[in-house]
Structures are given as structure tokens and as C-alpha cells.
Amino acid sequence: MRILFMGTPEFAKINLSALYESGEEIVGVVTTPDKAKGRGMVLTPSDVKKYALEKNLDVYQPQTLRDGAFEQTLRELDPELIVVVAYGRILPEYVLNYPKYGCINAHASILPKYRGAAPIQRAIIDGERETGVSVMRMDAGLDTGDVILVEKITIEENDNFESVHDKLAEASSKGLLRAVELFKKGEATYTKQPDTFTYAEKITKEDCFVGFTLDAISTHNQIRGLSPIPLSFTRGADGKLIKIVSAHISSVSADNAQVGEVVLLDSSIHVKCASGVIALDVIVPEGKGRMNARDFINGRKISKGDILGR
């Protein structure tokens, strides 16, 4: 089957690798243009482009797909199927309608839950214990297409964005290979999504602020859903920023403490939440590198009774 792959970040690269290593015919790889990164603003290729070039695959980086800008190239490549994974651009109808088997997308949620930009982070923040990847036939809507199959994974208590991302990348690769085989055998079926859905909005700075006004479990979910990127943050008693890399739910009782109060300092910083206590284990203080909470405590940068999150 002649497959055109469209994707950009590492999650997409893992899926492209699975298709390539399985022996599928990749007629081309479409990714976003190189971006200027770092202090030197050096033009940097996407993870998908790097992999494609390593495997001598033809790479295309159109500035736009609108108004038929990619149509001539599409006809020359003549794909039977287009596989889209985190490409980052909306596909116009002439692209969606071109391939014999259409365009399929691997979306990192169990649709119709968590349509949109941040399905992995939102699922963890919301305390979900299960998520997955939905392989769907794309249409003009945002993650609204008919579902071909779903690969599910479990979200463990201490999973964070990174670990769930990696689980889903593996599940996505598995699902795409299954879907391609179904197309080859003529056995692909389509399930229409129900009208009721949830939307996973893009993560904002406000989502990252930890004020300890939630219960300890919800605060823990927030912290791990945003780790290792972009990282949640709070503020110390001196007003300085403290990013939070990891935490755990503390067994310390602090019923009479204020919300945000530091109630214990040991190997962690134990902070009173609206109910329960969260223990901060690894942090990034303002102007410093990543460190264990114990090192921050030993540096006398925090004291019992301090109020965080104001």
C-alpha cells in the first residue's frame, strides 16, 4: 500500500518508524517547516524530518496546504492512504478526499473524550485511570471522524505526561499497523462518534499554577500531568518561582494548617492542600537547576510555616 505520512514531533516519529520498519511503502513524508530554536535561533528540523532523512525517505515541508498548494505534489506521489499523526496543520478537503482509502489519524485519547490539542495532559490532570489511541478516518471536523479501532492503556498512579506519552506512542504504532492490515484485507469498519464529547484545550500558564486550593489528589494529578513539560509551578514565601517536577501524596495530617502552608520538611516539602497534604520531591527553583527537595531545604531556602502559592 502506497502510504504518505504526515507528522511532526517525536510521537509522530515513533509511528513513522513503526510503519517503515514493518516494510510499508512510504512514498513521502510531510512535516512542518524547520523552526528557529535556542539562543542562536538555529533552524531545526522536526523529529519526523530527522528520521525520514536517515531512512532516505522523500521529505516535503509545504508552508501551506491551502488553495491547492500541495495538490500537484499529491498527484505525483499518488498515495492510496495518508497517515496523519500530530502533523499540526488542518488538512483541506482536496487532501482528505484524494487517497483511495482516505486519511487516517491516530489521536491520543479514547474518542469522543478529549478531542483537541492536549488530550494526554488533560486525561492525567482529570485523574483518568485509562486512556488510549483512537485510529479514525479523518473528516473536516476537529477529531470528529469515524473510529476504526482503539488501543487502550492504563494510567498508573505515578505516571506523568512523559510516561503516558511513551505508552501511547507504542499503542498508536500498534493501532496504525492494525488499521493498515484491515485496509489491505478489506475489513476496515467505521464507528460514528456520538454527539456528546469532551474537549482537551491547549495547556495555558494558568493551568500550570499550583495554589494548593485543590485536594491533594487533584494537585498530584496536576503536577504529574504537566511533568516534565511544561512543568507546574508555585511561588515561595519570598514570591520566587518554584517549578515542580515530581511529588507524592503525603500521609502527614495537617487539619489545622492553612492552605499552602509548609507543614513538614524532611526529604520532601509537605504542603497543606484544600484537603490532604502534597509532598514536593523534585523542584526547579527560580534561577537554579533541577534539584531534590532535600537540597533546597538544606540550603535553607524554605522553612516550616511558610505559605506557598500566593
PDB file of C-alpha atoms in Angstrom:
ATOM      1  CA  MET A   1       0.000   0.000   0.000  1.00  0.00           C
ATOM      2  CA  ARG A   2       1.358   3.410  -1.006  1.00  0.00           C
ATOM      3  CA  ILE A   3       1.367   5.500   2.174  1.00  0.00           C
ATOM      4  CA  LEU A   4       2.014   9.222   2.559  1.00  0.00           C
ATOM      5  CA  PHE A   5       2.925  10.059   6.157  1.00  0.00           C
ATOM      6  CA  MET A   6       2.232  13.457   7.730  1.00  0.00           C
ATOM      7  CA  GLY A   7       3.579  14.307  11.191  1.00  0.00           C
ATOM      8  CA  THR A   8       5.976  16.482  13.169  1.00  0.00           C
ATOM      9  CA  PRO A   9       7.052  15.688  16.794  1.00  0.00           C
ATOM     10  CA  GLU A  10       8.622  12.644  18.428  1.00  0.00           C
ATOM     11  CA  PHE A  11       5.216  10.984  18.925  1.00  0.00           C
ATOM     12  CA  ALA A  12       4.747  11.062  15.142  1.00  0.00           C
ATOM     13  CA  LYS A  13       8.319   9.894  14.505  1.00  0.00           C
ATOM     14  CA  ILE A  14       7.708   6.732  16.560  1.00  0.00           C
ATOM     15  CA  ASN A  15       4.681   5.962  14.409  1.00  0.00           C
ATOM     16  CA  LEU A  16       6.541   6.629  11.169  1.00  0.00           C
ATOM     17  CA  SER A  17       9.303   4.301  12.353  1.00  0.00           C
ATOM     18  CA  ALA A  18       6.796   1.515  13.022  1.00  0.00           C
ATOM     19  CA  LEU A  19       5.324   1.822   9.517  1.00  0.00           C
ATOM     20  CA  TYR A  20       8.747   1.969   7.868  1.00  0.00           C
ATOM     21  CA  GLU A  21      10.206  -0.932   9.849  1.00  0.00           C
ATOM     22  CA  SER A  22       7.154  -3.084   9.062  1.00  0.00           C
ATOM     23  CA  GLY A  23       8.021  -2.787   5.371  1.00  0.00           C
ATOM     24  CA  GLU A  24       5.208  -0.496   4.260  1.00  0.00           C
ATOM     25  CA  GLU A  25       5.842   1.597   1.139  1.00  0.00           C
ATOM     26  CA  ILE A  26       6.261   5.179   2.339  1.00  0.00           C
ATOM     27  CA  VAL A  27       6.014   7.322  -0.796  1.00  0.00           C
ATOM     28  CA  GLY A  28       6.771  10.540   1.050  1.00  0.00           C
ATOM     29  CA  VAL A  29       6.860  12.290   4.412  1.00  0.00           C
ATOM     30  CA  VAL A  30       5.214  15.668   5.010  1.00  0.00           C
ATOM     31  CA  THR A  31       6.235  17.700   8.054  1.00  0.00           C
ATOM     32  CA  THR A  32       6.191  21.329   9.138  1.00  0.00           C
ATOM     33  CA  PRO A  33       8.960  23.734   8.082  1.00  0.00           C
ATOM     34  CA  ASP A  34      12.134  23.908  10.179  1.00  0.00           C
ATOM     35  CA  LYS A  35      11.810  26.198  13.207  1.00  0.00           C
ATOM     36  CA  ALA A  36      14.323  28.602  14.736  1.00  0.00           C
ATOM     37  CA  LYS A  37      15.230  27.370  18.225  1.00  0.00           C
ATOM     38  CA  GLY A  38      17.639  28.181  21.023  1.00  0.00           C
ATOM     39  CA  ARG A  39      19.528  31.332  21.818  1.00  0.00           C
ATOM     40  CA  GLY A  40      21.166  31.304  18.403  1.00  0.00           C
ATOM     41  CA  MET A  41      17.760  30.834  16.723  1.00  0.00           C
ATOM     42  CA  VAL A  42      19.168  27.983  14.647  1.00  0.00           C
ATOM     43  CA  LEU A  43      16.778  26.450  12.123  1.00  0.00           C
ATOM     44  CA  THR A  44      15.988  22.999  13.493  1.00  0.00           C
ATOM     45  CA  PRO A  45      14.187  20.170  11.659  1.00  0.00           C
ATOM     46  CA  SER A  46      11.328  18.247  13.242  1.00  0.00           C
ATOM     47  CA  ASP A  47      11.864  14.782  14.730  1.00  0.00           C
ATOM     48  CA  VAL A  48       9.942  13.329  11.789  1.00  0.00           C
ATOM     49  CA  LYS A  49      12.194  15.036   9.259  1.00  0.00           C
ATOM     50  CA  LYS A  50      15.356  13.845  11.010  1.00  0.00           C
ATOM     51  CA  TYR A  51      14.141  10.236  10.946  1.00  0.00           C
ATOM     52  CA  ALA A  52      12.915  10.427   7.357  1.00  0.00           C
ATOM     53  CA  LEU A  53      16.250  11.747   6.125  1.00  0.00           C
ATOM     54  CA  GLU A  54      18.085   8.982   7.995  1.00  0.00           C
ATOM     55  CA  LYS A  55      15.992   6.443   6.084  1.00  0.00           C
ATOM     56  CA  ASN A  56      16.348   8.264   2.740  1.00  0.00           C
ATOM     57  CA  LEU A  57      12.637   8.997   2.548  1.00  0.00           C
ATOM     58  CA  ASP A  58      11.460  11.947   0.463  1.00  0.00           C
ATOM     59  CA  VAL A  59      10.555  14.882   2.728  1.00  0.00           C
ATOM     60  CA  TYR A  60       8.133  17.700   1.913  1.00  0.00           C
ATOM     61  CA  GLN A  61       7.686  20.838   4.042  1.00  0.00           C
ATOM     62  CA  PRO A  62       4.979  22.983   2.467  1.00  0.00           C
ATOM     63  CA  GLN A  63       4.441  26.384   4.043  1.00  0.00           C
ATOM     64  CA  THR A  64       0.725  25.893   3.459  1.00  0.00           C
ATOM     65  CA  LEU A  65      -1.687  23.277   2.137  1.00  0.00           C
ATOM     66  CA  ARG A  66      -4.385  25.825   1.346  1.00  0.00           C
ATOM     67  CA  ASP A  67      -5.716  26.760  -2.073  1.00  0.00           C
ATOM     68  CA  GLY A  68      -4.339  23.649  -3.718  1.00  0.00           C
ATOM     69  CA  ALA A  69      -0.708  24.478  -2.845  1.00  0.00           C
ATOM     70  CA  PHE A  70       0.173  20.797  -2.367  1.00  0.00           C
ATOM     71  CA  GLU A  71      -2.167  19.321  -4.966  1.00  0.00           C
ATOM     72  CA  GLN A  72       0.366  18.792  -7.765  1.00  0.00           C
ATOM     73  CA  THR A  73       2.808  17.041  -5.420  1.00  0.00           C
ATOM     74  CA  LEU A  74      -0.028  14.931  -4.040  1.00  0.00           C
ATOM     75  CA  ARG A  75      -0.929  13.732  -7.536  1.00  0.00           C
ATOM     76  CA  GLU A  76       2.691  12.898  -8.287  1.00  0.00           C
ATOM     77  CA  LEU A  77       3.025  10.854  -5.094  1.00  0.00           C
ATOM     78  CA  ASP A  78      -0.394   9.248  -5.667  1.00  0.00           C
ATOM     79  CA  PRO A  79      -0.847   7.700  -2.190  1.00  0.00           C
ATOM     80  CA  GLU A  80      -3.540   5.097  -1.537  1.00  0.00           C
ATOM     81  CA  LEU A  81      -3.618   6.065   2.141  1.00  0.00           C
ATOM     82  CA  ILE A  82      -2.485   9.132   4.089  1.00  0.00           C
ATOM     83  CA  VAL A  83      -1.478   8.550   7.718  1.00  0.00           C
ATOM     84  CA  VAL A  84      -1.545  11.673   9.900  1.00  0.00           C
ATOM     85  CA  VAL A  85      -0.031  11.780  13.398  1.00  0.00           C
ATOM     86  CA  ALA A  86       0.375  15.129  15.198  1.00  0.00           C
ATOM     87  CA  TYR A  87       1.077  16.986  11.969  1.00  0.00           C
ATOM     88  CA  GLY A  88      -0.038  20.332  13.385  1.00  0.00           C
ATOM     89  CA  ARG A  89      -1.905  21.612  10.334  1.00  0.00           C
ATOM     90  CA  ILE A  90      -5.536  21.369   9.218  1.00  0.00           C
ATOM     91  CA  LEU A  91      -5.943  19.292   6.064  1.00  0.00           C
ATOM     92  CA  PRO A  92      -8.051  20.858   3.294  1.00  0.00           C
ATOM     93  CA  GLU A  93     -10.695  18.783   1.550  1.00  0.00           C
ATOM     94  CA  TYR A  94      -8.643  18.120  -1.589  1.00  0.00           C
ATOM     95  CA  VAL A  95      -6.105  16.285   0.621  1.00  0.00           C
ATOM     96  CA  LEU A  96      -8.725  14.492   2.715  1.00  0.00           C
ATOM     97  CA  ASN A  97     -10.553  13.252  -0.371  1.00  0.00           C
ATOM     98  CA  TYR A  98      -7.602  12.237  -2.535  1.00  0.00           C
ATOM     99  CA  PRO A  99      -6.463   8.771  -1.327  1.00  0.00           C
ATOM    100  CA  LYS A 100      -8.399   5.626  -2.194  1.00  0.00           C
ATOM    101  CA  TYR A 101      -8.585   4.696   1.497  1.00  0.00           C
ATOM    102  CA  GLY A 102      -8.787   8.258   2.781  1.00  0.00           C
ATOM    103  CA  CYS A 103      -6.749   9.903   5.533  1.00  0.00           C
ATOM    104  CA  ILE A 104      -6.442   8.246   8.913  1.00  0.00           C
ATOM    105  CA  ASN A 105      -5.298   9.858  12.144  1.00  0.00           C
ATOM    106  CA  ALA A 106      -4.031   8.401  15.418  1.00  0.00           C
ATOM    107  CA  HIS A 107      -5.447  10.622  18.179  1.00  0.00           C
ATOM    108  CA  ALA A 108      -4.165  10.186  21.755  1.00  0.00           C
ATOM    109  CA  SER A 109      -7.476   9.631  23.522  1.00  0.00           C
ATOM    110  CA  ILE A 110     -10.467   7.331  23.560  1.00  0.00           C
ATOM    111  CA  LEU A 111     -12.739   9.394  21.361  1.00  0.00           C
ATOM    112  CA  PRO A 112     -15.067  11.211  21.752  1.00  0.00           C
ATOM    113  CA  LYS A 113     -13.323  12.113  25.034  1.00  0.00           C
ATOM    114  CA  TYR A 114     -10.525  14.648  24.843  1.00  0.00           C
ATOM    115  CA  ARG A 115     -10.762  15.925  21.317  1.00  0.00           C
ATOM    116  CA  GLY A 116      -8.322  18.764  20.760  1.00  0.00           C
ATOM    117  CA  ALA A 117      -4.780  19.892  21.467  1.00  0.00           C
ATOM    118  CA  ALA A 118      -3.830  18.427  24.871  1.00  0.00           C
ATOM    119  CA  PRO A 119      -5.511  15.036  25.313  1.00  0.00           C
ATOM    120  CA  ILE A 120      -2.664  13.368  27.234  1.00  0.00           C
ATOM    121  CA  GLN A 121      -2.161  16.173  29.763  1.00  0.00           C
ATOM    122  CA  ARG A 122      -5.887  16.682  30.316  1.00  0.00           C
ATOM    123  CA  ALA A 123      -6.544  12.983  30.913  1.00  0.00           C
ATOM    124  CA  ILE A 124      -3.868  12.841  33.634  1.00  0.00           C
ATOM    125  CA  ILE A 125      -4.921  16.151  35.203  1.00  0.00           C
ATOM    126  CA  ASP A 126      -8.527  14.925  35.326  1.00  0.00           C
ATOM    127  CA  GLY A 127      -7.440  11.781  37.167  1.00  0.00           C
ATOM    128  CA  GLU A 128      -8.358   9.315  34.422  1.00  0.00           C
ATOM    129  CA  ARG A 129      -7.150   5.770  35.049  1.00  0.00           C
ATOM    130  CA  GLU A 130      -7.435   4.736  31.421  1.00  0.00           C
ATOM    131  CA  THR A 131      -6.811   6.379  28.086  1.00  0.00           C
ATOM    132  CA  GLY A 132      -5.775   5.203  24.650  1.00  0.00           C
ATOM    133  CA  VAL A 133      -5.323   5.931  20.977  1.00  0.00           C
ATOM    134  CA  SER A 134      -8.200   6.166  18.516  1.00  0.00           C
ATOM    135  CA  VAL A 135      -7.396   5.474  14.884  1.00  0.00           C
ATOM    136  CA  MET A 136     -10.050   7.290  12.870  1.00  0.00           C
ATOM    137  CA  ARG A 137     -10.941   8.236   9.332  1.00  0.00           C
ATOM    138  CA  MET A 138     -10.432  11.980   9.116  1.00  0.00           C
ATOM    139  CA  ASP A 139     -13.108  14.419   8.066  1.00  0.00           C
ATOM    140  CA  ALA A 140     -13.298  18.223   8.015  1.00  0.00           C
ATOM    141  CA  GLY A 141     -14.008  18.465  11.762  1.00  0.00           C
ATOM    142  CA  LEU A 142     -11.588  18.509  14.697  1.00  0.00           C
ATOM    143  CA  ASP A 143     -11.104  14.866  15.732  1.00  0.00           C
ATOM    144  CA  THR A 144     -14.690  14.127  14.702  1.00  0.00           C
ATOM    145  CA  GLY A 145     -14.128  11.316  12.199  1.00  0.00           C
ATOM    146  CA  ASP A 146     -15.452   7.754  12.333  1.00  0.00           C
ATOM    147  CA  VAL A 147     -13.350   5.486  14.564  1.00  0.00           C
ATOM    148  CA  ILE A 148     -11.723   2.410  13.028  1.00  0.00           C
ATOM    149  CA  LEU A 149     -10.166   0.958  16.187  1.00  0.00           C
ATOM    150  CA  VAL A 150      -8.976   1.868  19.692  1.00  0.00           C
ATOM    151  CA  GLU A 151      -5.856   0.778  21.574  1.00  0.00           C
ATOM    152  CA  LYS A 152      -6.237   1.310  25.346  1.00  0.00           C
ATOM    153  CA  ILE A 153      -3.623   1.787  28.075  1.00  0.00           C
ATOM    154  CA  THR A 154      -3.739   2.127  31.865  1.00  0.00           C
ATOM    155  CA  ILE A 155      -2.645   5.333  33.596  1.00  0.00           C
ATOM    156  CA  GLU A 156      -0.851   4.298  36.781  1.00  0.00           C
ATOM    157  CA  GLU A 157      -0.944   6.380  39.973  1.00  0.00           C
ATOM    158  CA  ASN A 158       2.549   7.807  39.446  1.00  0.00           C
ATOM    159  CA  ASP A 159       2.560   8.052  35.657  1.00  0.00           C
ATOM    160  CA  ASN A 160       3.323  11.508  34.332  1.00  0.00           C
ATOM    161  CA  PHE A 161       2.981  13.137  30.928  1.00  0.00           C
ATOM    162  CA  GLU A 162       6.243  11.608  29.711  1.00  0.00           C
ATOM    163  CA  SER A 163       5.456   8.024  30.701  1.00  0.00           C
ATOM    164  CA  VAL A 164       1.885   8.158  29.359  1.00  0.00           C
ATOM    165  CA  HIS A 165       3.164   9.776  26.138  1.00  0.00           C
ATOM    166  CA  ASP A 166       5.558   6.864  25.637  1.00  0.00           C
ATOM    167  CA  LYS A 167       2.876   4.254  26.337  1.00  0.00           C
ATOM    168  CA  LEU A 168       0.536   5.948  23.876  1.00  0.00           C
ATOM    169  CA  ALA A 169       3.204   6.216  21.186  1.00  0.00           C
ATOM    170  CA  GLU A 170       3.641   2.439  21.358  1.00  0.00           C
ATOM    171  CA  ALA A 171      -0.126   1.895  21.373  1.00  0.00           C
ATOM    172  CA  SER A 172      -0.502   4.268  18.427  1.00  0.00           C
ATOM    173  CA  SER A 173       2.097   2.420  16.380  1.00  0.00           C
ATOM    174  CA  LYS A 174       0.355  -0.862  17.101  1.00  0.00           C
ATOM    175  CA  GLY A 175      -3.038   0.600  16.171  1.00  0.00           C
ATOM    176  CA  LEU A 176      -1.847   2.084  12.885  1.00  0.00           C
ATOM    177  CA  LEU A 177      -0.285  -1.201  11.789  1.00  0.00           C
ATOM    178  CA  ARG A 178      -3.541  -2.995  12.646  1.00  0.00           C
ATOM    179  CA  ALA A 179      -5.527  -0.434  10.659  1.00  0.00           C
ATOM    180  CA  VAL A 180      -3.299  -0.768   7.590  1.00  0.00           C
ATOM    181  CA  GLU A 181      -3.770  -4.542   7.663  1.00  0.00           C
ATOM    182  CA  LEU A 182      -7.544  -4.078   7.880  1.00  0.00           C
ATOM    183  CA  PHE A 183      -7.451  -1.871   4.775  1.00  0.00           C
ATOM    184  CA  LYS A 184      -5.377  -4.440   2.899  1.00  0.00           C
ATOM    185  CA  LYS A 185      -7.856  -7.194   3.762  1.00  0.00           C
ATOM    186  CA  GLY A 186     -10.875  -5.021   3.024  1.00  0.00           C
ATOM    187  CA  GLU A 187     -12.049  -5.482   6.608  1.00  0.00           C
ATOM    188  CA  ALA A 188     -11.924  -1.924   7.948  1.00  0.00           C
ATOM    189  CA  THR A 189     -15.145  -0.853   9.675  1.00  0.00           C
ATOM    190  CA  TYR A 190     -16.165   2.597  10.885  1.00  0.00           C
ATOM    191  CA  THR A 191     -17.976   3.594  14.056  1.00  0.00           C
ATOM    192  CA  LYS A 192     -19.599   7.025  14.127  1.00  0.00           C
ATOM    193  CA  GLN A 193     -18.721   9.091  17.177  1.00  0.00           C
ATOM    194  CA  PRO A 194     -21.588  10.093  19.487  1.00  0.00           C
ATOM    195  CA  ASP A 195     -22.635  13.736  19.626  1.00  0.00           C
ATOM    196  CA  THR A 196     -21.517  14.132  23.254  1.00  0.00           C
ATOM    197  CA  PHE A 197     -17.782  14.776  23.642  1.00  0.00           C
ATOM    198  CA  THR A 198     -15.174  16.482  25.821  1.00  0.00           C
ATOM    199  CA  TYR A 199     -12.569  18.935  24.550  1.00  0.00           C
ATOM    200  CA  ALA A 200      -8.912  18.970  25.637  1.00  0.00           C
ATOM    201  CA  GLU A 201      -7.969  22.629  25.463  1.00  0.00           C
ATOM    202  CA  LYS A 202      -4.373  23.709  24.971  1.00  0.00           C
ATOM    203  CA  ILE A 203      -2.426  23.994  28.239  1.00  0.00           C
ATOM    204  CA  THR A 204      -2.109  27.589  29.443  1.00  0.00           C
ATOM    205  CA  LYS A 205       0.048  29.257  32.093  1.00  0.00           C
ATOM    206  CA  GLU A 206      -2.990  29.372  34.370  1.00  0.00           C
ATOM    207  CA  ASP A 207      -3.289  25.579  34.159  1.00  0.00           C
ATOM    208  CA  CYS A 208       0.281  25.281  35.437  1.00  0.00           C
ATOM    209  CA  PHE A 209      -0.098  27.339  38.622  1.00  0.00           C
ATOM    210  CA  VAL A 210      -0.353  25.306  41.820  1.00  0.00           C
ATOM    211  CA  GLY A 211      -2.082  27.283  44.569  1.00  0.00           C
ATOM    212  CA  PHE A 212      -2.829  24.212  46.724  1.00  0.00           C
ATOM    213  CA  THR A 213      -6.522  25.167  46.650  1.00  0.00           C
ATOM    214  CA  LEU A 214      -7.444  21.740  45.310  1.00  0.00           C
ATOM    215  CA  ASP A 215      -7.359  18.489  47.284  1.00  0.00           C
ATOM    216  CA  ALA A 216      -4.065  16.583  47.451  1.00  0.00           C
ATOM    217  CA  ILE A 217      -5.065  14.004  44.824  1.00  0.00           C
ATOM    218  CA  SER A 218      -6.105  16.672  42.296  1.00  0.00           C
ATOM    219  CA  THR A 219      -2.921  18.633  42.994  1.00  0.00           C
ATOM    220  CA  HIS A 220      -0.848  15.490  42.426  1.00  0.00           C
ATOM    221  CA  ASN A 221      -2.683  14.872  39.142  1.00  0.00           C
ATOM    222  CA  GLN A 222      -2.000  18.447  38.046  1.00  0.00           C
ATOM    223  CA  ILE A 223       1.715  18.168  38.804  1.00  0.00           C
ATOM    224  CA  ARG A 224       2.266  14.837  37.043  1.00  0.00           C
ATOM    225  CA  GLY A 225       0.099  15.801  34.071  1.00  0.00           C
ATOM    226  CA  LEU A 226       2.466  18.704  33.374  1.00  0.00           C
ATOM    227  CA  SER A 227       5.774  16.932  34.014  1.00  0.00           C
ATOM    228  CA  PRO A 228       8.377  17.036  32.539  1.00  0.00           C
ATOM    229  CA  ILE A 229       6.951  19.729  30.240  1.00  0.00           C
ATOM    230  CA  PRO A 230       5.849  22.453  30.605  1.00  0.00           C
ATOM    231  CA  LEU A 231       6.020  21.851  34.420  1.00  0.00           C
ATOM    232  CA  SER A 232       3.605  23.153  37.018  1.00  0.00           C
ATOM    233  CA  PHE A 233       4.811  25.918  39.310  1.00  0.00           C
ATOM    234  CA  THR A 234       4.060  27.664  42.573  1.00  0.00           C
ATOM    235  CA  ARG A 235       5.621  30.578  44.449  1.00  0.00           C
ATOM    236  CA  GLY A 236       7.641  30.512  47.655  1.00  0.00           C
ATOM    237  CA  ALA A 237       7.055  32.745  50.657  1.00  0.00           C
ATOM    238  CA  ASP A 238       9.525  35.195  49.075  1.00  0.00           C
ATOM    239  CA  GLY A 239       7.463  35.288  45.865  1.00  0.00           C
ATOM    240  CA  LYS A 240      10.077  33.452  43.807  1.00  0.00           C
ATOM    241  CA  LEU A 241       9.025  30.852  41.270  1.00  0.00           C
ATOM    242  CA  ILE A 242       9.324  27.158  42.143  1.00  0.00           C
ATOM    243  CA  LYS A 243       8.668  24.696  39.325  1.00  0.00           C
ATOM    244  CA  ILE A 244       7.554  21.229  40.414  1.00  0.00           C
ATOM    245  CA  VAL A 245       8.964  18.153  38.692  1.00  0.00           C
ATOM    246  CA  SER A 246       7.553  15.410  40.911  1.00  0.00           C
ATOM    247  CA  ALA A 247       5.538  14.940  44.080  1.00  0.00           C
ATOM    248  CA  HIS A 248       3.591  12.358  46.028  1.00  0.00           C
ATOM    249  CA  ILE A 249       0.572  12.363  48.309  1.00  0.00           C
ATOM    250  CA  SER A 250       1.748  12.714  51.897  1.00  0.00           C
ATOM    251  CA  SER A 251       0.427  10.734  54.847  1.00  0.00           C
ATOM    252  CA  VAL A 252       1.006  13.702  57.176  1.00  0.00           C
ATOM    253  CA  SER A 253      -2.083  15.084  58.936  1.00  0.00           C
ATOM    254  CA  ALA A 254      -2.399  18.874  58.975  1.00  0.00           C
ATOM    255  CA  ASP A 255      -6.042  19.691  59.645  1.00  0.00           C
ATOM    256  CA  ASN A 256      -5.295  22.964  61.421  1.00  0.00           C
ATOM    257  CA  ALA A 257      -2.824  24.316  58.854  1.00  0.00           C
ATOM    258  CA  GLN A 258      -3.574  26.967  56.237  1.00  0.00           C
ATOM    259  CA  VAL A 259      -3.868  26.128  52.561  1.00  0.00           C
ATOM    260  CA  GLY A 260      -0.360  26.335  51.110  1.00  0.00           C
ATOM    261  CA  GLU A 261       1.376  26.077  54.485  1.00  0.00           C
ATOM    262  CA  VAL A 262       4.593  24.071  54.737  1.00  0.00           C
ATOM    263  CA  VAL A 263       3.793  21.575  57.494  1.00  0.00           C
ATOM    264  CA  LEU A 264       6.863  19.324  57.389  1.00  0.00           C
ATOM    265  CA  LEU A 265      10.356  19.354  55.929  1.00  0.00           C
ATOM    266  CA  ASP A 266      12.209  16.054  55.571  1.00  0.00           C
ATOM    267  CA  SER A 267      13.340  14.635  52.244  1.00  0.00           C
ATOM    268  CA  SER A 268      10.309  16.422  50.750  1.00  0.00           C
ATOM    269  CA  ILE A 269       8.414  19.675  51.220  1.00  0.00           C
ATOM    270  CA  HIS A 270       4.999  18.782  52.666  1.00  0.00           C
ATOM    271  CA  VAL A 271       2.345  21.380  51.851  1.00  0.00           C
ATOM    272  CA  LYS A 272      -1.260  21.610  53.054  1.00  0.00           C
ATOM    273  CA  CYS A 273      -3.856  21.435  50.275  1.00  0.00           C
ATOM    274  CA  ALA A 274      -7.575  22.215  50.490  1.00  0.00           C
ATOM    275  CA  SER A 275      -7.787  18.699  51.892  1.00  0.00           C
ATOM    276  CA  GLY A 276      -4.828  16.439  52.472  1.00  0.00           C
ATOM    277  CA  VAL A 277      -1.123  17.154  52.055  1.00  0.00           C
ATOM    278  CA  ILE A 278       1.111  17.010  48.979  1.00  0.00           C
ATOM    279  CA  ALA A 279       4.849  16.306  49.280  1.00  0.00           C
ATOM    280  CA  LEU A 280       7.080  18.016  46.712  1.00  0.00           C
ATOM    281  CA  ASP A 281      10.041  15.766  45.853  1.00  0.00           C
ATOM    282  CA  VAL A 282      11.932  17.327  42.929  1.00  0.00           C
ATOM    283  CA  ILE A 283      11.781  21.021  42.056  1.00  0.00           C
ATOM    284  CA  VAL A 284      13.385  23.733  39.919  1.00  0.00           C
ATOM    285  CA  PRO A 285      13.831  26.935  41.978  1.00  0.00           C
ATOM    286  CA  GLU A 286      13.891  30.258  40.161  1.00  0.00           C
ATOM    287  CA  GLY A 287      17.307  30.837  38.602  1.00  0.00           C
ATOM    288  CA  LYS A 288      18.534  27.343  39.544  1.00  0.00           C
ATOM    289  CA  GLY A 289      18.686  23.888  38.037  1.00  0.00           C
ATOM    290  CA  ARG A 290      16.634  20.850  38.892  1.00  0.00           C
ATOM    291  CA  MET A 291      17.247  19.593  42.450  1.00  0.00           C
ATOM    292  CA  ASN A 292      15.877  17.273  45.105  1.00  0.00           C
ATOM    293  CA  ALA A 293      13.701  18.969  47.706  1.00  0.00           C
ATOM    294  CA  ARG A 294      16.168  17.916  50.413  1.00  0.00           C
ATOM    295  CA  ASP A 295      18.929  20.024  48.814  1.00  0.00           C
ATOM    296  CA  PHE A 296      16.595  23.031  48.672  1.00  0.00           C
ATOM    297  CA  ILE A 297      15.736  22.517  52.340  1.00  0.00           C
ATOM    298  CA  ASN A 298      19.386  22.123  53.349  1.00  0.00           C
ATOM    299  CA  GLY A 299      20.128  25.407  51.602  1.00  0.00           C
ATOM    300  CA  ARG A 300      17.648  26.996  53.998  1.00  0.00           C
ATOM    301  CA  LYS A 301      15.554  28.366  51.180  1.00  0.00           C
ATOM    302  CA  ILE A 302      12.334  27.291  52.874  1.00  0.00           C
ATOM    303  CA  SER A 303      11.027  26.973  56.426  1.00  0.00           C
ATOM    304  CA  LYS A 304       8.210  25.178  58.187  1.00  0.00           C
ATOM    305  CA  GLY A 305       5.248  27.535  58.392  1.00  0.00           C
ATOM    306  CA  ASP A 306       5.999  29.274  55.073  1.00  0.00           C
ATOM    307  CA  ILE A 307       2.958  29.816  52.870  1.00  0.00           C
ATOM    308  CA  LEU A 308       3.388  28.759  49.244  1.00  0.00           C
ATOM    309  CA  GLY A 309       1.215  29.531  46.255  1.00  0.00           C
ATOM    310  CA  ARG A 310       0.307  33.165  46.896  1.00  0.00           C
TER     311      ARG A 310
END
